[in-house]
Amino acid sequence: MFNAVPATCLEPVDAASASWPAAPTSGATNPAHARDVMSRNEAALTDLLRHPGIWRRRSAPAATIATQPSGHAALDTLLPGGGWPQGALCELLVEHDGLGECSLLLPTLAALTQARRRVVLVAPPFIAYAPALAAAGIDLRQLVQLDATGNDTHWSIEQCLRSGCCGAVLGWLPRTDYRELRRLQLAAETGGTLGFVFRPLAAADSASPSALRLRIGTVQGEPRLELLKCRGRVGGMVGMRLRA
Amino acid sequence: MLWLCLRFPRLALDALQTAAPAGDTRPCAVIDGPMPSRHIVLADAAAQAAGVRAGQPLASAQALCPRLRTLARDRAAEQQSLQALATLAWRYSAELCVHAPDSILLEVGASLKLFGGWPALQRRLRSELAHSGFACQFAAAPTASAAQVLACTHGDIAVTTMPALHSALTALPIAHSGLDDKTIDALQGMGLRRLGDLFRLPRAQLGRRLGAALLARLDRLRGLLASDCARWQPPACFHRRIEFDSEVTSTTALAFVLQRLIRELALFLLARDGGVQRFELVIGHARDARTRIDVGLLAPQRDAASLFELARARLERCALPAPALSLALHADDLPPLVPAHQDLFEAHARSLLDWPALAERLRARLGDDALHGLTCHADHRPARAWQRSAPVLDTRTEPPRNSRSDPSTGATSFTSAPRPFWLLQRPLALRQAPQRILAGPERIESGWWDGHDQRRDYYIVELRSGQRAWAFVEAGTRAPWTLHGWFA
């Protein structure tokens, strides 16, 4: 009898009971009918909870997301899906230069360039040193540097992310705001591109639409990486040492 | 074969009016001739209604219509318009000749199938010509000469079969047959009035009396001899200039004109099946001053939308030194276009914009030098061990790199010692003494031959803040420390 109830039945109970042929007119007083209504509500709820946008803590693991392995085993276990989220913006909030924040990306960039995907560096603060990049296994022919200033930096990063023809886009944004980052996040989603944005640590307190936010700072002179925000992550460790 | 003759009966007037559309609606006429005996060449409908006729002396015309606006005839403008119209018509047939002073002949028989038959082709060509602002008459006939003669005598007419053409020609007065005046006089003196009379005469005797040229002309009219007009080819370069009625001070307003120019350029390129790699925008100011904007592309293109976007970005970057009076577009470098082919088994099919198009867009906004690649350079001195290089446009065609020691790509590193991710533009004094030395010294001593001698001991050091730096001291000393890079 329960099988006869449509699983997607979400209309108001009164209207449904009115069209119920066997139901007596005073439905609420009949305990059998009350059970019916409850079971139908439960079915509707189960159906609702099956929606991909809803995830419950106790249910099966969250839907898998496309990722790009970071090349660091410790970092891959921290990140959901085992790597950098594809088609999303990652924010790296860096306390000082020289903590190993860029080397974190080198294995990914090497893998991408060797797969002949283009990597774009937008407005780097110093010279990205070609011998070091080559030594890390990056195919320099796939690497493009863009010199931009001011608003052009945002625009360039957005264009590169949105186009979908770049494997990864690295941008250095000393000054930016929520609105601009939101644009970049949407552009990365549109293009399905890995986006990395380097920002000063002072920006860690402000809200951000990025899918992933990493804090790279020092604890007692020891560089550490901490997850400030991570879409789709469930518990577990939030930090790791940067240098082995 | 089916020849189409496009005749522009109002070319003298339309050429002047489309070049500079005027606001006033007074009757208008084109005049020509030396000063004392000026006469009307062509009058518009309003002037004709007032009684102004072609060939009238100017004084009579002005007496008939005092409000008459007169324009001096410009034969160069007429020829230029005719060339532009030929470019437009060239899209319908490759066999085309320009017949001065006011006709274009094109062979459309071979194009009928492509354009869906004569009615469809005619409708399409008519609407395009109407859009260009030139009044036009269509005459179609199986021979070129006949099409041209019929255009002059009948206006709009389509004679598609040989028998129909023969009867049309037989009835044609000799005076309108396009023969030279002397021959016409001689024939009329003999009592011959129509071409049919001429066709009936014995050929050999006619040739002996009036010359072989007449016979050839008659044969061409009837299709017994192939047409002798020279084939027209579109020009090899594109030059177009638009003058403004008033001074233009904003680049936004210029962008509208630019869009029109680019659209014309794109049509021109489409007709030539070519692309453009480099073109120049010239903004004209008062007193013959000019501003030039050079637009260079990495690869030939012809898509109007993307060309416009690139050109507009460059135009908006340029500050106008003075109000603009004209905008010109010159494109001399028109290489053949090789459309980008896509890999059938492309793994990354999501690409919304291909890399060349993206690179063009970035270059247009940021400047030509903003986009570059990085290569290693065989030098021991750290500041010279890298170089900027032109970005590689399309690497799909290149073989994958097999070894890292391929010297042609500059991908090889000169040393196996660790190098920092960041190199500082110029070395800085290290404010604090390093807390720990992790590696070093690595002595780099080079450049004595080119005057940039360096003798340094490089160390990898750790600072109190946990940062790893690449710092050096002069060879053999222990201080002062100079910072040259970050192991970021």
mmCIF file of C-alpha atoms in Angstrom, chain A residues 96-104 106 109 114-118 120-121 124-149 151-153 155-156 159-160 162-166 170 172 188-192 218 221-223 243-244, chain B residues 309 317 348 350-355 358 361-362 365-366 369-377 380-388 391-401 404 409-414 419-425 462-470 486-488:
data_model
loop_
_atom_site.group_PDB
_atom_site.id
_atom_site.type_symbol
_atom_site.label_atom_id
_atom_site.label_comp_id
_atom_site.label_asym_id
_atom_site.label_seq_id
_atom_site.Cartn_x
_atom_site.Cartn_y
_atom_site.Cartn_z
ATOM 1 C CA HIS A 96 56.769 36.449 4.572
ATOM 2 C CA ASP A 97 58.461 35.684 1.297
ATOM 3 C CA GLY A 98 60.705 32.659 1.370
ATOM 4 C CA LEU A 99 58.653 30.235 3.479
ATOM 5 C CA GLY A 100 58.350 27.732 0.652
ATOM 6 C CA GLU A 101 54.937 28.981 -0.449
ATOM 7 C CA CYS A 102 55.706 28.812 -4.178
ATOM 8 C CA SER A 103 57.610 25.556 -4.023
ATOM 9 C CA LEU A 104 54.371 24.077 -2.744
ATOM 10 C CA LEU A 106 56.039 23.311 -8.189
ATOM 11 C CA LEU A 109 53.037 23.052 -12.264
ATOM 12 C CA GLN A 114 54.627 18.282 -18.970
ATOM 13 C CA ALA A 115 51.078 17.416 -19.961
ATOM 14 C CA ARG A 116 51.371 20.472 -22.247
ATOM 15 C CA ARG A 117 48.970 22.642 -20.352
ATOM 16 C CA ARG A 118 49.842 26.283 -20.119
ATOM 17 C CA VAL A 120 50.445 31.734 -16.523
ATOM 18 C CA LEU A 121 52.142 33.859 -13.874
ATOM 19 C CA PRO A 124 54.907 38.186 -9.866
ATOM 20 C CA PRO A 125 56.607 40.436 -7.280
ATOM 21 C CA PHE A 126 60.125 39.215 -8.117
ATOM 22 C CA ILE A 127 61.793 37.425 -11.015
ATOM 23 C CA ALA A 128 60.465 33.888 -11.301
ATOM 24 C CA TYR A 129 63.877 32.312 -11.654
ATOM 25 C CA ALA A 130 63.981 30.159 -14.768
ATOM 26 C CA PRO A 131 66.846 27.836 -13.671
ATOM 27 C CA ALA A 132 64.940 26.927 -10.507
ATOM 28 C CA LEU A 133 61.739 26.313 -12.462
ATOM 29 C CA ALA A 134 63.548 24.156 -15.014
ATOM 30 C CA ALA A 135 65.230 22.192 -12.218
ATOM 31 C CA ALA A 136 61.793 21.478 -10.734
ATOM 32 C CA GLY A 137 60.780 19.853 -13.999
ATOM 33 C CA ILE A 138 58.673 22.645 -15.447
ATOM 34 C CA ASP A 139 58.582 22.780 -19.233
ATOM 35 C CA LEU A 140 59.437 26.452 -19.656
ATOM 36 C CA ARG A 141 57.849 26.567 -23.093
ATOM 37 C CA GLN A 142 54.447 26.229 -21.450
ATOM 38 C CA LEU A 143 55.129 28.976 -18.960
ATOM 39 C CA VAL A 144 53.987 32.523 -19.677
ATOM 40 C CA GLN A 145 54.570 35.560 -17.536
ATOM 41 C CA LEU A 146 52.257 38.548 -17.673
ATOM 42 C CA ASP A 147 53.384 41.927 -16.429
ATOM 43 C CA ALA A 148 50.408 43.900 -15.220
ATOM 44 C CA THR A 149 49.738 46.613 -12.684
ATOM 45 C CA ASN A 151 43.331 46.823 -12.089
ATOM 46 C CA ASP A 152 44.913 45.115 -15.084
ATOM 47 C CA THR A 153 46.158 42.365 -12.758
ATOM 48 C CA TRP A 155 41.454 41.626 -15.332
ATOM 49 C CA SER A 156 44.318 39.491 -16.660
ATOM 50 C CA GLN A 159 40.634 36.478 -18.520
ATOM 51 C CA CYS A 160 43.146 33.652 -18.176
ATOM 52 C CA ARG A 162 37.818 32.183 -17.776
ATOM 53 C CA SER A 163 39.311 31.235 -21.129
ATOM 54 C CA GLY A 164 39.813 27.621 -20.105
ATOM 55 C CA CYS A 165 42.948 27.282 -22.210
ATOM 56 C CA CYS A 166 45.343 27.550 -19.256
ATOM 57 C CA LEU A 170 49.076 32.122 -10.518
ATOM 58 C CA TRP A 172 49.924 37.976 -6.911
ATOM 59 C CA ALA A 188 37.846 29.705 -12.456
ATOM 60 C CA GLU A 189 34.603 27.735 -12.295
ATOM 61 C CA THR A 190 33.670 28.782 -15.832
ATOM 62 C CA GLY A 191 37.029 27.878 -17.284
ATOM 63 C CA GLY A 192 37.668 24.825 -15.136
ATOM 64 C CA THR A 218 55.706 30.603 10.961
ATOM 65 C CA GLY A 221 60.467 29.998 13.369
ATOM 66 C CA GLU A 222 59.016 26.916 11.705
ATOM 67 C CA PRO A 223 56.979 27.454 8.516
ATOM 68 C CA ARG A 243 59.541 21.831 5.333
ATOM 69 C CA ALA A 244 60.358 18.232 6.053
ATOM 70 C CA GLU B 309 37.877 44.236 -29.715
ATOM 71 C CA ARG B 317 44.806 53.272 -24.491
ATOM 72 C CA HIS B 348 40.655 19.386 -22.989
ATOM 73 C CA ARG B 350 36.376 22.765 -22.460
ATOM 74 C CA SER B 351 38.531 25.508 -23.823
ATOM 75 C CA LEU B 352 36.209 28.446 -24.393
ATOM 76 C CA LEU B 353 38.802 30.684 -25.983
ATOM 77 C CA ASP B 354 41.921 29.388 -27.642
ATOM 78 C CA TRP B 355 45.306 30.524 -26.470
ATOM 79 C CA LEU B 358 43.566 35.054 -25.325
ATOM 80 C CA ARG B 361 43.385 40.072 -25.955
ATOM 81 C CA LEU B 362 45.958 40.361 -23.195
ATOM 82 C CA ARG B 365 45.192 45.732 -23.212
ATOM 83 C CA LEU B 366 48.549 45.350 -21.474
ATOM 84 C CA ASP B 369 55.798 43.432 -24.198
ATOM 85 C CA ALA B 370 53.653 42.453 -21.238
ATOM 86 C CA LEU B 371 53.379 38.846 -22.333
ATOM 87 C CA HIS B 372 56.585 36.847 -22.367
ATOM 88 C CA GLY B 373 58.111 33.492 -21.684
ATOM 89 C CA LEU B 374 61.108 32.587 -19.553
ATOM 90 C CA THR B 375 64.200 30.686 -20.619
ATOM 91 C CA CYS B 376 67.483 29.693 -19.075
ATOM 92 C CA HIS B 377 70.648 31.228 -20.391
ATOM 93 C CA HIS B 380 77.081 31.387 -14.306
ATOM 94 C CA ARG B 381 76.116 34.816 -13.035
ATOM 95 C CA PRO B 382 72.668 34.403 -11.438
ATOM 96 C CA ALA B 383 71.225 37.627 -12.845
ATOM 97 C CA ARG B 384 72.148 36.532 -16.348
ATOM 98 C CA ALA B 385 71.167 32.895 -16.098
ATOM 99 C CA TRP B 386 67.646 33.638 -17.279
ATOM 100 C CA GLN B 387 66.119 35.591 -20.135
ATOM 101 C CA ARG B 388 62.764 36.819 -21.297
ATOM 102 C CA PRO B 391 55.823 33.343 -25.707
ATOM 103 C CA VAL B 392 55.324 30.126 -27.630
ATOM 104 C CA LEU B 393 51.994 30.457 -29.388
ATOM 105 C CA ASP B 394 51.007 26.954 -30.239
ATOM 106 C CA THR B 395 52.839 24.023 -28.790
ATOM 107 C CA ARG B 396 50.417 21.384 -29.934
ATOM 108 C CA THR B 397 52.345 20.919 -33.158
ATOM 109 C CA GLU B 398 55.700 20.531 -31.462
ATOM 110 C CA PRO B 399 56.973 17.193 -30.289
ATOM 111 C CA PRO B 400 57.038 16.742 -26.532
ATOM 112 C CA ARG B 401 60.338 17.483 -24.923
ATOM 113 C CA ARG B 404 65.791 18.298 -20.036
ATOM 114 C CA THR B 409 64.608 25.278 -25.839
ATOM 115 C CA GLY B 410 66.851 26.905 -23.257
ATOM 116 C CA ALA B 411 65.232 24.709 -20.680
ATOM 117 C CA THR B 412 68.448 23.384 -19.320
ATOM 118 C CA SER B 413 69.830 24.689 -16.103
ATOM 119 C CA PHE B 414 73.535 25.460 -16.117
ATOM 120 C CA ARG B 419 68.442 27.832 -7.026
ATOM 121 C CA PRO B 420 65.767 30.017 -5.404
ATOM 122 C CA PHE B 421 62.253 30.403 -6.789
ATOM 123 C CA TRP B 422 62.432 34.192 -6.560
ATOM 124 C CA LEU B 423 65.381 36.240 -7.725
ATOM 125 C CA LEU B 424 65.434 39.873 -6.679
ATOM 126 C CA GLN B 425 65.575 42.466 -9.442
ATOM 127 C CA GLU B 462 67.766 30.799 7.185
ATOM 128 C CA LEU B 463 66.681 34.001 8.848
ATOM 129 C CA ARG B 464 65.229 34.394 12.314
ATOM 130 C CA SER B 465 61.761 34.727 10.823
ATOM 131 C CA GLY B 466 61.992 31.259 9.256
ATOM 132 C CA GLN B 467 62.536 32.597 5.758
ATOM 133 C CA ARG B 468 65.042 30.870 3.521
ATOM 134 C CA ALA B 469 67.155 33.211 1.492
ATOM 135 C CA TRP B 470 69.842 33.052 -1.120
ATOM 136 C CA TRP B 486 64.085 33.777 -1.753
ATOM 137 C CA PHE B 487 63.497 30.062 -1.574
ATOM 138 C CA ALA B 488 59.806 30.721 -1.704
#
